[in-house]
């Protein structure tokens, strides 16, 4: 992510003379040098804008630089905001308005009107913010001194979201199946997703993957089996079943790379013509390598998973499914029939082979593990409401398992809702949240809210502040706005 660039533009004007402008540039460079070392991306001072032509030229440079994922703006002095209109109307990348200041404390004993003219961010940032509001330009406001840790944490989150937004624009998902027959929530408008998020979602008959599987060599399988042996504990004598999964993994990865660079894919246990097992271990290991995955044809969760996995730096992020409750403890046991990412594993995952009671295929090899605990995590769902996509973000706590589950042959996670069990479940159901989610203990709520703002989509947050009556009012209001 450090290769990605966020440009910094300072706003000013010529009214105060060359000396002040030299100070403005010098201070801006000093601030950016401090900030860039503390960000996941590279922050570069671009220029100080003093008129419309300079603002427009800066925006064009930002738009045309493929490595640039966003822009941070700040006004050191006053900066008349009509000069920003022509440029900002052309801006095509996320904008963060950092309401900061060069000095931290007022120089009480020496302050005079020269100081006031040079250091009037409070004044200049209000003029600039008005024009952002007037243009209805989605943007982030971060407030605080540029060395303040809390402000930098908010800016850090915004940079992650901006990088995720740029990544999202190029996401391609390969569908080896349509959505499962009769299932509603995994459906959605693929053209709308392409327009809003940049997701290209393409279908290929499973027969084309079967060709790739047929061309996999023993040498390739041997190589991958060595990798499995390093990463996982082999807890089965049925090595043939494991080699079958290795074959699928090699074939799927080659297919995705050779057919245009897909970074996500879906399959469906009912569409496996030509495969002997449901891909389990194969899908799990591909998720460990950061590929997005959706079961039962769920392309939305595959794309969202790929984006969030990138934002998380490939840690503790992946597909999850709300499966069954422990009502005595108010917990949810999340799992899937096979395909849970080993990024969630508490200990070294075990490769095991067990029957699968669905699909009528041979016993598939899979990774089995208990999930991690984490005080902060999110479960995210995306649903198509007919008049637009809704992003639902539930704040959860990943909890340790109270007892062993020796007969559960899958990877799993266990969690509690920040809002408490009853309200957490009720809120999720009122919002129409799906059974498939992307869970992450690395991607933060702030990062998801920032990327949702960049996508400009309806967003619902569920946590300890959630009040069910207010939530239903908000959903009704959102619906009213969206349908206009
Ligand atoms: Mn499912």
Coordinates of C-alpha atoms and ligand atoms in Angstrom, one line a residue:
X1 CA 0.0 0.0 0.0
X2 CA 3.0 2.3 0.6
X3 CA 3.3 2.6 -3.2
X4 CA 0.0 4.4 -3.3
X5 CA 0.1 8.2 -3.1
X6 CA -2.1 10.7 -1.4
X7 CA -1.3 14.2 -2.5
X8 CA -1.5 17.1 -0.1
X9 CA -2.7 20.5 -1.4
X10 CA -2.5 23.6 0.7
X11 CA -4.9 26.5 0.1
X12 CA -3.7 30.1 0.3
X13 CA -3.7 33.4 -1.8
X14 CA -1.3 36.1 -2.9
X15 CA -2.8 38.8 -0.6
X16 CA -0.2 38.3 2.2
X17 CA 2.9 38.6 0.1
X18 CA 5.8 36.2 -1.0
X19 CA 7.3 35.8 2.5
X20 CA 4.1 34.3 3.9
X21 CA 3.7 32.0 0.8
X22 CA 7.3 30.8 1.3
X23 CA 6.4 30.0 5.0
X24 CA 3.2 28.3 3.9
X25 CA 5.1 26.0 1.5
X26 CA 7.9 25.3 4.0
X27 CA 5.4 24.5 6.8
X28 CA 3.3 22.3 4.5
X29 CA 6.4 20.2 3.5
X30 CA 7.4 19.9 7.2
X31 CA 3.9 18.7 8.2
X32 CA 3.7 16.2 5.3
X33 CA 7.2 14.8 6.2
X34 CA 5.9 14.1 9.7
X35 CA 2.6 12.6 8.5
X36 CA 3.8 10.3 5.7
X37 CA 5.9 8.2 8.0
X38 CA 2.8 7.5 10.1
X39 CA 0.5 6.5 7.2
X40 CA 0.0 3.2 5.3
X41 CA 0.4 5.1 2.0
X42 CA 2.8 7.8 0.8
X43 CA 1.7 11.4 1.5
X44 CA 3.3 13.9 -0.9
X45 CA 3.0 17.7 -0.8
X46 CA 1.9 18.7 -4.3
X47 CA 1.5 22.5 -4.3
X48 CA -0.1 25.5 -2.7
X49 CA -3.1 26.8 -4.7
X50 CA -3.6 30.5 -4.9
X51 CA -6.1 30.8 -7.8
X52 CA -8.5 28.8 -10.1
X53 CA -5.9 27.9 -12.7
X54 CA -3.6 26.3 -10.1
X55 CA -6.4 24.5 -8.4
X56 CA -7.6 23.0 -11.7
X57 CA -4.1 22.0 -12.7
X58 CA -3.6 20.3 -9.3
X59 CA -6.8 18.4 -9.7
X60 CA -5.9 17.3 -13.2
X61 CA -2.6 16.0 -12.0
X62 CA -4.3 14.1 -9.2
X63 CA -6.9 12.6 -11.6
X64 CA -4.2 11.5 -14.1
X65 CA -1.8 9.9 -11.7
X66 CA -2.6 6.2 -11.6
X67 CA -0.7 5.7 -8.3
X68 CA -2.7 8.5 -6.6
X69 CA -5.6 7.3 -4.6
X70 CA -6.8 10.5 -3.0
X71 CA -6.1 14.1 -1.9
X72 CA -5.7 15.8 1.5
X73 CA -6.5 19.5 1.5
X74 CA -5.8 22.2 4.2
X75 CA -5.8 26.0 4.4
X76 CA -2.8 27.6 6.1
X77 CA -4.2 31.1 5.5
X78 CA -7.5 32.3 4.2
X79 CA -8.2 31.0 0.7
X80 CA -11.2 32.5 -1.2
X81 CA -13.1 29.4 -2.1
X82 CA -14.6 30.4 -5.5
X83 CA -11.1 29.6 -6.8
X84 CA -11.6 26.0 -5.9
X85 CA -14.9 25.4 -7.8
X86 CA -13.6 24.8 -11.3
X87 CA -11.0 22.3 -10.0
X88 CA -13.1 20.5 -7.5
X89 CA -15.9 19.9 -10.0
X90 CA -13.4 17.8 -11.9
X91 CA -12.1 15.8 -9.0
X92 CA -12.5 12.0 -9.4
X93 CA -10.7 10.8 -6.3
X94 CA -11.5 10.7 -2.6
X95 CA -11.0 14.0 -0.7
X96 CA -10.0 14.4 3.0
X97 CA -10.2 17.9 4.5
X98 CA -7.7 18.0 7.3
X99 CA -8.7 20.8 9.6
X100 CA -5.3 21.1 11.2
X101 CA -2.9 23.9 12.1
X102 CA 0.9 24.4 11.8
X103 CA 1.3 25.7 15.4
X104 CA -0.3 23.9 18.3
X105 CA -0.5 26.5 21.1
X106 CA -1.0 30.3 20.6
X107 CA 2.2 32.2 21.1
X108 CA 0.6 34.4 23.8
X109 CA 3.5 36.7 24.5
X110 CA 4.4 37.5 20.8
X111 CA 1.2 37.1 18.9
X112 CA 0.5 40.0 16.6
X113 CA -1.5 40.6 13.3
X114 CA 1.4 39.2 11.2
X115 CA 1.0 35.9 13.0
X116 CA -2.8 36.1 12.6
X117 CA -2.5 36.6 8.9
X118 CA -0.1 33.7 8.4
X119 CA -1.9 31.3 10.7
X120 CA -5.6 31.4 10.1
X121 CA -6.6 27.8 9.4
X122 CA -9.8 28.2 11.4
X123 CA -10.8 31.0 9.1
X124 CA -9.6 29.5 5.8
X125 CA -10.9 26.0 6.5
X126 CA -14.4 27.3 7.0
X127 CA -14.4 29.1 3.6
X128 CA -13.1 25.9 2.0
X129 CA -15.5 23.6 3.8
X130 CA -18.5 25.8 2.7
X131 CA -17.7 25.1 -1.0
X132 CA -17.3 21.4 -0.4
X133 CA -20.7 21.4 1.3
X134 CA -22.2 23.6 -1.4
X135 CA -20.8 21.3 -4.2
X136 CA -22.2 18.2 -2.3
X137 CA -18.8 16.6 -2.7
X138 CA -18.5 13.5 -0.5
X139 CA -15.5 14.1 1.7
X140 CA -13.9 13.3 5.1
X141 CA -13.2 15.9 7.7
X142 CA -10.4 15.2 10.1
X143 CA -9.7 17.6 13.0
X144 CA -6.7 18.0 15.2
X145 CA -3.0 19.1 15.3
X146 CA -1.0 17.2 12.6
X147 CA 1.0 15.5 15.3
X148 CA -2.0 14.4 17.4
X149 CA -2.2 10.6 17.5
X150 CA -6.0 10.5 17.6
X151 CA -6.3 12.7 14.5
X152 CA -3.6 10.7 12.7
X153 CA -5.4 7.5 13.5
X154 CA -8.5 8.9 11.8
X155 CA -6.4 10.0 8.8
X156 CA -4.8 6.5 8.7
X157 CA -8.2 4.9 8.5
X158 CA -9.2 7.2 5.7
X159 CA -6.0 6.3 3.8
X160 CA -6.8 2.6 4.1
X161 CA -10.3 3.3 2.9
X162 CA -9.0 5.4 -0.1
X163 CA -6.6 2.5 -1.0
X164 CA -9.5 0.1 -0.7
X165 CA -11.7 2.3 -2.9
X166 CA -9.0 2.4 -5.6
X167 CA -8.6 -1.4 -5.3
X168 CA -12.3 -1.9 -5.5
X169 CA -12.5 -0.1 -8.8
X170 CA -10.5 -2.9 -10.4
X171 CA -12.1 -5.9 -8.7
X172 CA -13.1 -8.7 -11.1
X173 CA -15.1 -11.7 -9.8
X174 CA -15.3 -15.0 -11.8
X175 CA -18.6 -16.9 -11.4
X176 CA -18.3 -20.7 -11.8
X177 CA -22.0 -20.8 -11.1
X178 CA -25.1 -18.7 -11.0
X179 CA -26.7 -17.9 -7.6
X180 CA -28.3 -20.9 -5.9
X181 CA -31.8 -21.5 -7.2
X182 CA -34.5 -19.7 -5.2
X183 CA -32.1 -18.0 -2.8
X184 CA -32.9 -14.2 -2.6
X185 CA -30.3 -12.4 -0.6
X186 CA -27.3 -13.5 -2.6
X187 CA -29.0 -11.9 -5.7
X188 CA -28.2 -8.4 -6.9
X189 CA -27.8 -6.0 -9.7
X190 CA -24.4 -6.6 -11.2
X191 CA -24.5 -3.6 -13.5
X192 CA -25.3 -1.4 -10.4
X193 CA -22.3 -3.0 -8.6
X194 CA -20.1 -2.3 -11.5
X195 CA -21.1 1.4 -11.6
X196 CA -21.0 2.0 -7.9
X197 CA -18.0 -0.1 -6.8
X198 CA -16.2 -0.9 -10.1
X199 CA -16.9 -4.7 -9.7
X200 CA -16.8 -6.6 -12.9
X201 CA -18.6 -9.9 -12.4
X202 CA -18.4 -12.5 -15.2
X203 CA -19.8 -16.0 -15.7
X204 CA -17.8 -19.0 -17.0
X205 CA -19.2 -22.5 -17.4
X206 CA -17.7 -24.9 -14.8
X207 CA -16.6 -27.1 -17.8
X208 CA -13.9 -24.5 -18.6
X209 CA -12.5 -24.9 -15.1
X210 CA -12.7 -28.7 -15.5
X211 CA -10.4 -28.3 -18.6
X212 CA -7.8 -26.6 -16.4
X213 CA -8.2 -29.3 -13.7
X214 CA -7.5 -31.9 -16.3
X215 CA -4.3 -30.2 -17.4
X216 CA -2.8 -30.0 -13.8
X217 CA 0.4 -32.0 -13.5
X218 CA 1.6 -34.3 -10.7
X219 CA 4.6 -32.1 -10.3
X220 CA 2.4 -29.0 -9.7
X221 CA 0.4 -31.0 -7.2
X222 CA 3.6 -32.2 -5.4
X223 CA 4.7 -28.6 -5.0
X224 CA 1.5 -27.4 -3.5
X225 CA 1.3 -30.5 -1.2
X226 CA 4.7 -29.4 0.2
X227 CA 3.2 -25.9 0.9
X228 CA 0.2 -27.5 2.7
X229 CA 2.6 -29.6 4.8
X230 CA 4.4 -26.4 6.0
X231 CA 1.3 -24.4 6.8
X232 CA -1.1 -27.1 8.0
X233 CA -1.1 -30.4 10.0
X234 CA -2.0 -33.4 7.8
X235 CA -4.5 -35.3 9.9
X236 CA -5.8 -37.8 7.4
X237 CA -4.6 -41.0 5.6
X238 CA -6.7 -40.1 2.6
X239 CA -3.9 -38.3 0.8
X240 CA -5.7 -38.8 -2.5
X241 CA -8.6 -36.6 -1.4
X242 CA -6.1 -33.9 -0.4
X243 CA -4.3 -34.1 -3.7
X244 CA -7.7 -33.6 -5.4
X245 CA -8.1 -30.3 -3.6
X246 CA -4.6 -29.3 -4.5
X247 CA -5.5 -29.9 -8.1
X248 CA -8.6 -27.6 -7.8
X249 CA -6.5 -24.9 -6.2
X250 CA -3.9 -24.9 -8.9
X251 CA -6.6 -25.0 -11.6
X252 CA -8.7 -22.2 -10.1
X253 CA -5.7 -19.9 -9.5
X254 CA -4.4 -20.4 -13.0
X255 CA -7.9 -19.9 -14.5
X256 CA -8.3 -16.6 -12.6
X257 CA -4.9 -15.3 -13.6
X258 CA -5.0 -16.4 -17.3
X259 CA -8.6 -15.1 -17.9
X260 CA -8.1 -11.5 -17.1
X261 CA -6.9 -11.3 -13.5
X262 CA -9.9 -12.2 -11.4
X263 CA -9.2 -11.6 -7.7
X264 CA -12.5 -13.2 -6.5
X265 CA -14.6 -16.2 -7.5
X266 CA -17.7 -18.0 -6.6
X267 CA -18.8 -21.6 -6.8
X268 CA -21.9 -23.6 -5.8
X269 CA -22.2 -27.1 -4.3
X270 CA -25.0 -27.8 -6.8
X271 CA -22.9 -27.0 -9.9
X272 CA -19.9 -29.3 -9.7
X273 CA -20.2 -31.3 -12.9
X274 CA -16.9 -32.8 -13.6
X275 CA -15.5 -32.3 -10.0
X276 CA -15.3 -35.2 -7.6
X277 CA -15.4 -33.0 -4.4
X278 CA -16.8 -29.7 -3.4
X279 CA -13.7 -27.4 -3.3
X280 CA -12.9 -26.9 0.4
X281 CA -9.2 -26.9 1.3
X282 CA -8.6 -25.3 -2.2
X283 CA -11.0 -22.4 -1.5
X284 CA -9.7 -22.0 2.1
X285 CA -6.0 -21.8 0.9
X286 CA -6.9 -19.3 -1.9
X287 CA -8.6 -17.1 0.7
X288 CA -5.4 -17.3 2.8
X289 CA -3.7 -15.9 -0.3
X290 CA -6.3 -13.0 -0.3
X291 CA -8.7 -14.2 -3.1
X292 CA -12.3 -13.2 -2.4
X293 CA -14.8 -16.1 -2.3
X294 CA -18.5 -16.4 -2.3
X295 CA -20.3 -19.8 -1.9
X296 CA -23.7 -20.6 -3.6
X297 CA -22.9 -18.1 -6.3
X298 CA -22.7 -15.1 -3.9
X299 CA -20.6 -12.7 -6.0
X300 CA -21.3 -9.7 -3.7
X301 CA -19.6 -11.3 -0.8
X302 CA -16.7 -12.5 -2.9
X303 CA -16.0 -8.9 -4.2
X304 CA -16.5 -7.4 -0.7
X305 CA -14.2 -10.0 0.8
X306 CA -11.5 -9.3 -1.7
X307 CA -11.7 -5.5 -1.0
X308 CA -11.7 -5.9 2.8
X309 CA -8.9 -8.5 2.7
X310 CA -6.8 -6.0 0.8
X311 CA -7.7 -3.3 3.4
X312 CA -6.7 -5.7 6.2
X313 CA -3.3 -6.5 4.7
X314 CA -4.5 -10.1 4.3
X315 CA -5.1 -10.7 8.1
X316 CA -8.1 -12.1 10.0
X317 CA -10.6 -11.3 7.2
X318 CA -12.9 -13.5 5.2
X319 CA -16.2 -15.1 4.4
X320 CA -18.4 -16.1 7.4
X321 CA -21.9 -17.3 7.7
X322 CA -24.2 -16.9 10.7
X323 CA -25.0 -20.6 11.4
X324 CA -26.4 -21.4 14.8
X325 CA -26.9 -19.7 18.3
X326 CA -26.0 -20.6 21.8
X327 CA -29.0 -18.9 23.5
X328 CA -27.6 -19.6 27.0
X329 CA -24.6 -17.5 26.3
X330 CA -26.0 -15.1 23.7
X331 CA -23.3 -16.1 21.1
X332 CA -23.4 -17.0 17.4
X333 CA -21.4 -19.9 16.0
X334 CA -20.3 -18.9 12.5
X335 CA -19.0 -21.4 9.9
X336 CA -19.7 -22.7 6.5
X337 CA -20.0 -26.2 5.0
X338 CA -16.2 -26.0 4.3
X339 CA -14.9 -22.7 3.0
X340 CA -13.8 -20.7 6.1
X341 CA -10.6 -18.8 5.7
X342 CA -7.6 -20.0 7.7
X343 CA -6.9 -16.3 8.4
X344 CA -9.3 -16.9 11.3
X345 CA -7.4 -19.9 12.8
X346 CA -6.4 -19.7 16.4
X347 CA -3.9 -22.5 16.1
X348 CA -2.3 -24.4 13.1
X349 CA -5.3 -25.7 11.0
X350 CA -5.6 -29.4 10.5
X351 CA -6.3 -31.0 7.1
X352 CA -9.1 -33.6 7.6
X353 CA -11.4 -35.5 5.2
X354 CA -15.0 -36.1 6.2
X355 CA -18.2 -36.8 4.4
X356 CA -20.4 -33.8 3.3
X357 CA -24.0 -34.5 3.6
X358 CA -24.9 -32.0 0.8
X359 CA -24.2 -32.3 -2.9
X360 CA -23.7 -36.0 -3.4
X361 CA -20.0 -35.9 -4.1
X362 CA -16.9 -37.6 -2.6
X363 CA -15.7 -36.7 0.9
X364 CA -13.9 -33.4 0.6
X365 CA -10.6 -32.4 2.3
X366 CA -10.9 -29.2 4.4
X367 CA -9.1 -27.2 7.0
X368 CA -10.5 -27.6 10.5
X369 CA -9.8 -25.1 13.3
X370 CA -11.2 -23.0 16.1
X371 CA -11.5 -19.3 15.5
X372 CA -9.5 -16.5 17.1
X373 CA -10.8 -14.3 19.9
X374 CA -10.7 -10.5 19.5
X375 CA -12.4 -7.7 21.5
X376 CA -13.1 -5.7 18.3
X377 CA -14.4 -7.0 15.0
X378 CA -17.0 -6.3 12.4
X379 CA -19.4 -8.4 10.4
X380 CA -20.4 -6.8 7.1
X381 CA -23.2 -7.6 4.8
X382 CA -24.2 -6.1 1.5
X383 CA -27.7 -6.4 0.2
X384 CA -29.5 -5.1 -2.9
X385 CA -32.6 -3.3 -1.7
X386 CA -33.9 -2.8 -5.3
X387 CA -33.3 0.9 -5.2
X388 CA -29.6 0.6 -4.3
X389 CA -27.1 -1.4 -2.3
X390 CA -27.2 -1.3 1.5
X391 CA -24.1 -1.9 3.5
X392 CA -24.7 -3.2 7.0
X393 CA -21.9 -3.1 9.5
X394 CA -22.4 -4.9 12.9
X395 CA -19.8 -4.4 15.6
X396 CA -19.0 -7.7 17.3
X397 CA -16.6 -9.3 19.7
X398 CA -14.9 -12.6 18.7
X399 CA -15.1 -14.8 21.9
X400 CA -13.2 -17.9 23.0
X401 CA -15.1 -21.2 22.8
X402 CA -16.6 -22.2 26.1
X403 CA -16.2 -25.9 25.3
X404 CA -14.5 -28.1 22.7
X405 CA -16.5 -29.3 19.7
X406 CA -14.7 -32.5 18.7
X407 CA -17.3 -33.5 16.1
X408 CA -17.4 -30.2 14.2
X409 CA -15.3 -30.8 11.1
X410 CA -15.0 -27.2 9.8
X411 CA -13.3 -23.9 10.6
X412 CA -15.4 -21.6 12.7
X413 CA -15.7 -18.4 14.7
X414 CA -17.8 -17.5 17.7
X415 CA -19.0 -14.0 18.5
X416 CA -21.2 -11.7 20.6
X417 CA -22.9 -8.6 19.4
X418 CA -21.8 -5.2 20.9
X419 CA -25.4 -4.3 21.1
X420 CA -26.3 -7.4 23.1
X421 CA -27.8 -10.6 21.6
X422 CA -31.5 -9.7 21.3
X423 CA -31.0 -6.2 19.8
X424 CA -28.1 -7.4 17.7
X425 CA -30.1 -10.1 16.0
X426 CA -33.3 -7.9 15.8
X427 CA -31.4 -5.0 14.2
X428 CA -29.7 -7.3 11.7
X429 CA -33.0 -8.8 10.7
X430 CA -34.8 -5.4 10.5
X431 CA -32.0 -4.1 8.2
X432 CA -32.3 -7.2 6.0
X433 CA -28.7 -8.4 6.6
X434 CA -27.7 -11.6 4.8
X435 CA -26.5 -14.9 6.3
X436 CA -23.2 -14.5 4.4
X437 CA -20.9 -11.8 5.8
X438 CA -17.3 -10.7 5.6
X439 CA -15.9 -10.7 9.1
X440 CA -12.7 -8.9 10.0
X441 CA -10.9 -8.1 13.3
X442 CA -8.5 -5.8 11.4
X443 CA -10.7 -3.6 9.2
X444 CA -12.2 -1.0 11.5
X445 CA -15.7 0.5 11.6
X446 CA -14.1 3.9 10.7
X447 CA -12.5 2.5 7.6
X448 CA -15.8 0.9 6.4
X449 CA -17.7 4.1 7.0
X450 CA -15.1 6.0 5.0
X451 CA -15.2 3.6 2.0
X452 CA -19.0 3.6 2.2
X453 CA -18.9 7.4 1.9
X454 CA -16.6 7.1 -1.1
X455 CA -19.0 4.6 -2.7
X456 CA -21.8 6.9 -1.7
X457 CA -24.1 4.1 -0.6
X458 CA -26.6 3.6 2.2
X459 CA -24.9 2.4 5.3
X460 CA -26.3 1.0 8.6
X461 CA -24.2 0.6 11.7
X462 CA -25.3 -1.7 14.5
X463 CA -23.6 -1.5 17.9
X464 CA -24.2 -0.7 21.5
X465 CA -25.7 2.7 20.5
X466 CA -28.3 1.0 18.3
X467 CA -31.9 1.8 19.3
X468 CA -34.4 -0.4 17.4
X469 CA -37.0 2.3 17.1
X470 CA -34.5 4.8 15.8
X471 CA -33.1 2.2 13.4
X472 CA -36.4 1.6 11.9
X473 CA -37.0 5.3 11.5
X474 CA -33.6 5.6 9.8
X475 CA -34.3 2.7 7.4
X476 CA -37.6 4.3 6.5
X477 CA -35.9 7.7 6.0
X478 CA -33.1 6.2 3.9
X479 CA -35.7 4.4 1.7
X480 CA -37.5 7.7 1.2
X481 CA -34.3 9.4 0.1
X482 CA -33.1 6.6 -2.1
X483 CA -36.3 6.1 -4.0
X484 CA -36.4 9.8 -5.1
Ligands
LIG1 MN1 -23.8 -20.3 2.5

